[in-house]
């Protein structure tokens, strides 16, 4: 169970999916439970159309404190937002702007402990806000509170006491740093809101442009699109599809989802039509990006099954029967397929949740599988994959997720060392106390030097605070004062240890 102080005089207890907020009766403006409950109900009606305020499932009196009980299914602590890509974080940050706009009518307590991430509707919500009989005891300017909370979402900081350094940011791309700069320079809530909206628009335009310019990485997707292109009329205009928004339609509700040819599992495609698409794919490079002379050389080295014999297989895959297609490709044998058909087979394994089979056939394919799982925060799927296959790339990433630092160090020479993995390896060295190796790594990557300094500084602070605890326990004779001082010092130690754990 987690416990922490909130709203100056209140306390929160979190156990599994239940959160309980306690506030002493003396620090409310109500003397009876019924009085507080009636005021709470009135606020609920007032905020009925606002999705940013979370209301308790139960309100009761526990000794001399009012207790609000919340059920938190499908919700995460505020720091969960740090795991999301910046492009998705922006949609959640809109919630903070909306709460700041409504601060005059409904003051809230700014800070990570009073905010929750609701995964069902992609919003940040607060369970702690002011209403009649229940004041907020810690006041903060809306602009300052909004800025600080946004910066907390983007960095590893636990408190924002000044302008963050680049090393503090989880995502250190230029667009994120520029966004943070613009947020910090905002002089009003509306100005900060415009920064958020302008950045979302910029990213959506960039994604649309990339979609137009970049070749499709998935061979099967390219195959589908070429066939759909032949079916579309000149008058058809496709709506842009953003990465994080649903495709919109002008049709009425019963017909809103327009099914493409690929949505129908029973569609019939003639062999000649499929062969024609395959020929188009080969001629345009949709299936093979090799130069003609390279492709010819490969063909001469190994006798492979020609793609023309796989028309029936592609027909099954394209009409939704991916497993049947895979069964047939397995009968042919991976080594007997051309390079482009091997790529299709690996892609089908990944799309059908059988990535371990793809990695067994081509161990280096683990990089693509792992990167895809990590970028989509599918950490449980990554752990499941490890249980099915022994691969150094998979093992390394799971070791880091589970903070198995010895395993991270042991596997470092068996994986491709990217910037992200260098950062992970540095964390392992620091937590293992292998400072010489950490500093050697930093010497090769100077941008990581600040991380080492932060780690050493925080460890030293923890040691000093623990010494203070011992001194207080030894020298303070007043029991009440001693307990209060020890509690405050332990809270500081806990915060620092959490910061160290996130390094």
CSV table of N, CA, C and O in Angstrom, one decimal, residues 76 79-86 88-89 119 170-171 243 369-388 393-403 420-421 424 502:
chain,number,residue,atom,x,y,z
A,76,UNK,N,-4.0,5.1,-14.4
A,76,UNK,CA,-2.6,5.0,-14.0
A,76,UNK,C,-2.2,6.2,-13.3
A,76,UNK,O,-2.8,7.3,-13.4
A,79,UNK,N,2.7,9.7,-13.4
A,79,UNK,CA,4.0,9.5,-14.0
A,79,UNK,C,3.9,8.5,-15.2
A,79,UNK,O,4.9,8.3,-15.9
A,80,UNK,N,2.8,7.7,-15.3
A,80,UNK,CA,2.7,6.8,-16.4
A,80,UNK,C,2.8,7.5,-17.8
A,80,UNK,O,3.3,7.0,-18.8
A,81,UNK,N,2.4,8.8,-17.8
A,81,UNK,CA,2.4,9.6,-19.0
A,81,UNK,C,3.9,9.6,-19.6
A,81,UNK,O,4.1,9.8,-20.8
A,82,UNK,N,4.9,9.5,-18.7
A,82,UNK,CA,6.2,9.6,-19.2
A,82,UNK,C,6.6,8.4,-20.1
A,82,UNK,O,7.6,8.4,-20.8
A,83,UNK,N,5.8,7.3,-20.0
A,83,UNK,CA,6.1,6.1,-20.9
A,83,UNK,C,5.6,6.3,-22.3
A,83,UNK,O,5.9,5.5,-23.2
A,84,UNK,N,4.7,7.3,-22.5
A,84,UNK,CA,4.1,7.5,-23.8
A,84,UNK,C,5.0,8.3,-24.7
A,84,UNK,O,5.8,9.1,-24.3
A,85,UNK,N,4.9,8.0,-26.0
A,85,UNK,CA,5.6,8.9,-27.0
A,85,UNK,C,5.1,10.3,-26.9
A,85,UNK,O,3.9,10.6,-26.6
A,86,UNK,N,6.0,11.3,-27.1
A,86,UNK,CA,5.6,12.7,-27.1
A,86,UNK,C,4.4,13.0,-27.9
A,86,UNK,O,3.5,13.8,-27.5
A,88,UNK,N,1.9,11.3,-28.5
A,88,UNK,CA,0.6,10.9,-27.8
A,88,UNK,C,0.4,11.7,-26.5
A,88,UNK,O,-0.7,12.0,-26.1
A,89,UNK,N,1.5,12.0,-25.9
A,89,UNK,CA,1.4,12.8,-24.6
A,89,UNK,C,0.6,14.1,-24.9
A,89,UNK,O,-0.1,14.6,-24.0
A,119,UNK,N,-6.8,5.8,-19.3
A,119,UNK,CA,-6.4,5.2,-20.5
A,119,UNK,C,-7.6,5.0,-21.4
A,119,UNK,O,-7.5,4.8,-22.6
A,170,UNK,N,13.1,13.1,-21.1
A,170,UNK,CA,13.0,11.7,-21.5
A,170,UNK,C,13.2,11.6,-23.0
A,170,UNK,O,14.0,10.8,-23.5
A,171,UNK,N,12.6,12.4,-23.8
A,171,UNK,CA,12.7,12.5,-25.2
A,171,UNK,C,13.5,13.8,-25.5
A,171,UNK,O,12.9,14.9,-25.3
A,243,UNK,N,-2.0,9.3,-36.9
A,243,UNK,CA,-1.5,8.2,-36.2
A,243,UNK,C,-2.4,8.0,-34.9
A,243,UNK,O,-2.6,6.8,-34.5
A,369,UNK,N,11.2,-6.6,-34.3
A,369,UNK,CA,10.1,-7.0,-33.4
A,369,UNK,C,10.2,-6.2,-32.1
A,369,UNK,O,9.2,-5.7,-31.6
A,370,UNK,N,11.4,-6.2,-31.5
A,370,UNK,CA,11.5,-5.5,-30.2
A,370,UNK,C,11.3,-4.0,-30.3
A,370,UNK,O,10.6,-3.5,-29.4
A,371,UNK,N,11.8,-3.4,-31.3
A,371,UNK,CA,11.6,-2.0,-31.5
A,371,UNK,C,10.1,-1.6,-31.6
A,371,UNK,O,9.6,-0.6,-31.1
A,372,UNK,N,9.4,-2.5,-32.3
A,372,UNK,CA,7.9,-2.3,-32.5
A,372,UNK,C,7.2,-2.4,-31.2
A,372,UNK,O,6.3,-1.6,-30.8
A,373,UNK,N,7.5,-3.4,-30.4
A,373,UNK,CA,6.9,-3.6,-29.1
A,373,UNK,C,7.2,-2.5,-28.1
A,373,UNK,O,6.3,-2.0,-27.4
A,374,UNK,N,8.4,-2.0,-28.1
A,374,UNK,CA,8.8,-1.0,-27.2
A,374,UNK,C,8.2,0.4,-27.6
A,374,UNK,O,7.7,1.1,-26.7
A,375,UNK,N,8.2,0.7,-28.9
A,375,UNK,CA,7.6,1.9,-29.3
A,375,UNK,C,6.1,2.0,-29.0
A,375,UNK,O,5.5,3.1,-28.9
A,376,UNK,N,5.4,0.8,-28.9
A,376,UNK,CA,4.0,0.8,-28.6
A,376,UNK,C,3.7,0.4,-27.2
A,376,UNK,O,2.6,0.1,-26.8
A,377,UNK,N,4.8,0.5,-26.3
A,377,UNK,CA,4.7,0.2,-24.9
A,377,UNK,C,4.0,-1.2,-24.6
A,377,UNK,O,3.3,-1.3,-23.6
A,378,UNK,N,4.3,-2.2,-25.4
A,378,UNK,CA,3.8,-3.5,-25.2
A,378,UNK,C,4.8,-4.3,-24.4
A,378,UNK,O,5.3,-5.3,-24.9
A,379,UNK,N,5.0,-3.9,-23.2
A,379,UNK,CA,6.1,-4.5,-22.4
A,379,UNK,C,5.7,-5.9,-21.9
A,379,UNK,O,6.6,-6.8,-21.8
A,380,UNK,N,4.5,-6.1,-21.6
A,380,UNK,CA,4.0,-7.5,-21.3
A,380,UNK,C,4.2,-8.5,-22.4
A,380,UNK,O,4.6,-9.6,-22.2
A,381,UNK,N,3.9,-8.0,-23.6
A,381,UNK,CA,4.1,-8.8,-24.8
A,381,UNK,C,5.6,-9.1,-25.0
A,381,UNK,O,6.0,-10.3,-25.4
A,382,UNK,N,6.5,-8.2,-24.7
A,382,UNK,CA,7.9,-8.4,-24.8
A,382,UNK,C,8.4,-9.5,-23.8
A,382,UNK,O,9.2,-10.4,-24.1
A,383,UNK,N,7.8,-9.4,-22.6
A,383,UNK,CA,8.2,-10.5,-21.6
A,383,UNK,C,7.6,-11.8,-22.0
A,383,UNK,O,8.3,-12.9,-21.8
A,384,UNK,N,6.4,-11.8,-22.6
A,384,UNK,CA,5.9,-13.1,-23.1
A,384,UNK,C,6.7,-13.7,-24.2
A,384,UNK,O,7.0,-14.9,-24.3
A,385,UNK,N,7.2,-12.8,-25.1
A,385,UNK,CA,8.1,-13.2,-26.2
A,385,UNK,C,9.4,-13.9,-25.6
A,385,UNK,O,9.8,-14.9,-26.1
A,386,UNK,N,9.9,-13.3,-24.5
A,386,UNK,CA,11.1,-13.9,-23.9
A,386,UNK,C,10.9,-15.3,-23.4
A,386,UNK,O,11.8,-16.1,-23.4
A,387,UNK,N,9.7,-15.5,-22.9
A,387,UNK,CA,9.4,-16.9,-22.4
A,387,UNK,C,9.3,-17.9,-23.5
A,387,UNK,O,9.3,-19.1,-23.2
A,388,UNK,N,9.2,-17.5,-24.8
A,388,UNK,CA,9.1,-18.4,-25.9
A,388,UNK,C,10.4,-18.6,-26.7
A,388,UNK,O,10.5,-19.6,-27.4
A,393,UNK,N,18.8,-10.0,-27.9
A,393,UNK,CA,18.1,-8.7,-28.0
A,393,UNK,C,16.9,-8.6,-27.1
A,393,UNK,O,16.7,-7.7,-26.4
A,394,UNK,N,16.1,-9.7,-27.2
A,394,UNK,CA,14.9,-9.8,-26.3
A,394,UNK,C,15.3,-9.8,-24.9
A,394,UNK,O,14.8,-9.1,-24.0
A,395,UNK,N,16.3,-10.6,-24.6
A,395,UNK,CA,16.8,-10.8,-23.2
A,395,UNK,C,17.3,-9.5,-22.6
A,395,UNK,O,17.1,-9.1,-21.4
A,396,UNK,N,18.0,-8.7,-23.4
A,396,UNK,CA,18.6,-7.4,-23.0
A,396,UNK,C,17.5,-6.5,-22.6
A,396,UNK,O,17.6,-5.8,-21.5
A,397,UNK,N,16.5,-6.3,-23.5
A,397,UNK,CA,15.5,-5.3,-23.3
A,397,UNK,C,14.6,-5.7,-22.0
A,397,UNK,O,14.2,-4.8,-21.3
A,398,UNK,N,14.3,-7.0,-21.9
A,398,UNK,CA,13.6,-7.4,-20.7
A,398,UNK,C,14.4,-7.2,-19.4
A,398,UNK,O,13.8,-6.8,-18.4
A,399,UNK,N,15.7,-7.5,-19.5
A,399,UNK,CA,16.5,-7.3,-18.3
A,399,UNK,C,16.5,-5.8,-17.9
A,399,UNK,O,16.4,-5.6,-16.7
A,400,UNK,N,16.5,-4.9,-18.8
A,400,UNK,CA,16.4,-3.5,-18.5
A,400,UNK,C,15.1,-3.2,-17.9
A,400,UNK,O,15.0,-2.5,-16.9
A,401,UNK,N,14.0,-3.7,-18.5
A,401,UNK,CA,12.7,-3.4,-18.0
A,401,UNK,C,12.5,-3.9,-16.5
A,401,UNK,O,11.9,-3.2,-15.7
A,402,UNK,N,13.1,-5.0,-16.2
A,402,UNK,CA,12.9,-5.6,-14.9
A,402,UNK,C,14.1,-5.2,-14.0
A,402,UNK,O,14.2,-5.8,-12.9
A,403,UNK,N,14.9,-4.3,-14.4
A,403,UNK,CA,16.0,-3.8,-13.6
A,403,UNK,C,17.0,-4.9,-13.1
A,403,UNK,O,17.5,-4.9,-12.0
A,420,UNK,N,20.1,4.7,-27.2
A,420,UNK,CA,19.1,4.3,-26.1
A,420,UNK,C,19.7,3.2,-25.3
A,420,UNK,O,19.6,3.2,-24.0
A,421,UNK,N,20.4,2.2,-25.9
A,421,UNK,CA,21.0,1.2,-25.1
A,421,UNK,C,22.2,1.6,-24.3
A,421,UNK,O,22.5,1.1,-23.3
A,424,UNK,N,20.8,2.9,-21.3
A,424,UNK,CA,20.4,1.8,-20.4
A,424,UNK,C,21.6,1.1,-19.7
A,424,UNK,O,21.6,0.8,-18.5
A,502,UNK,N,14.8,5.8,-11.1
A,502,UNK,CA,14.4,6.2,-12.5
A,502,UNK,C,15.6,6.6,-13.4
A,502,UNK,O,15.4,6.9,-14.5
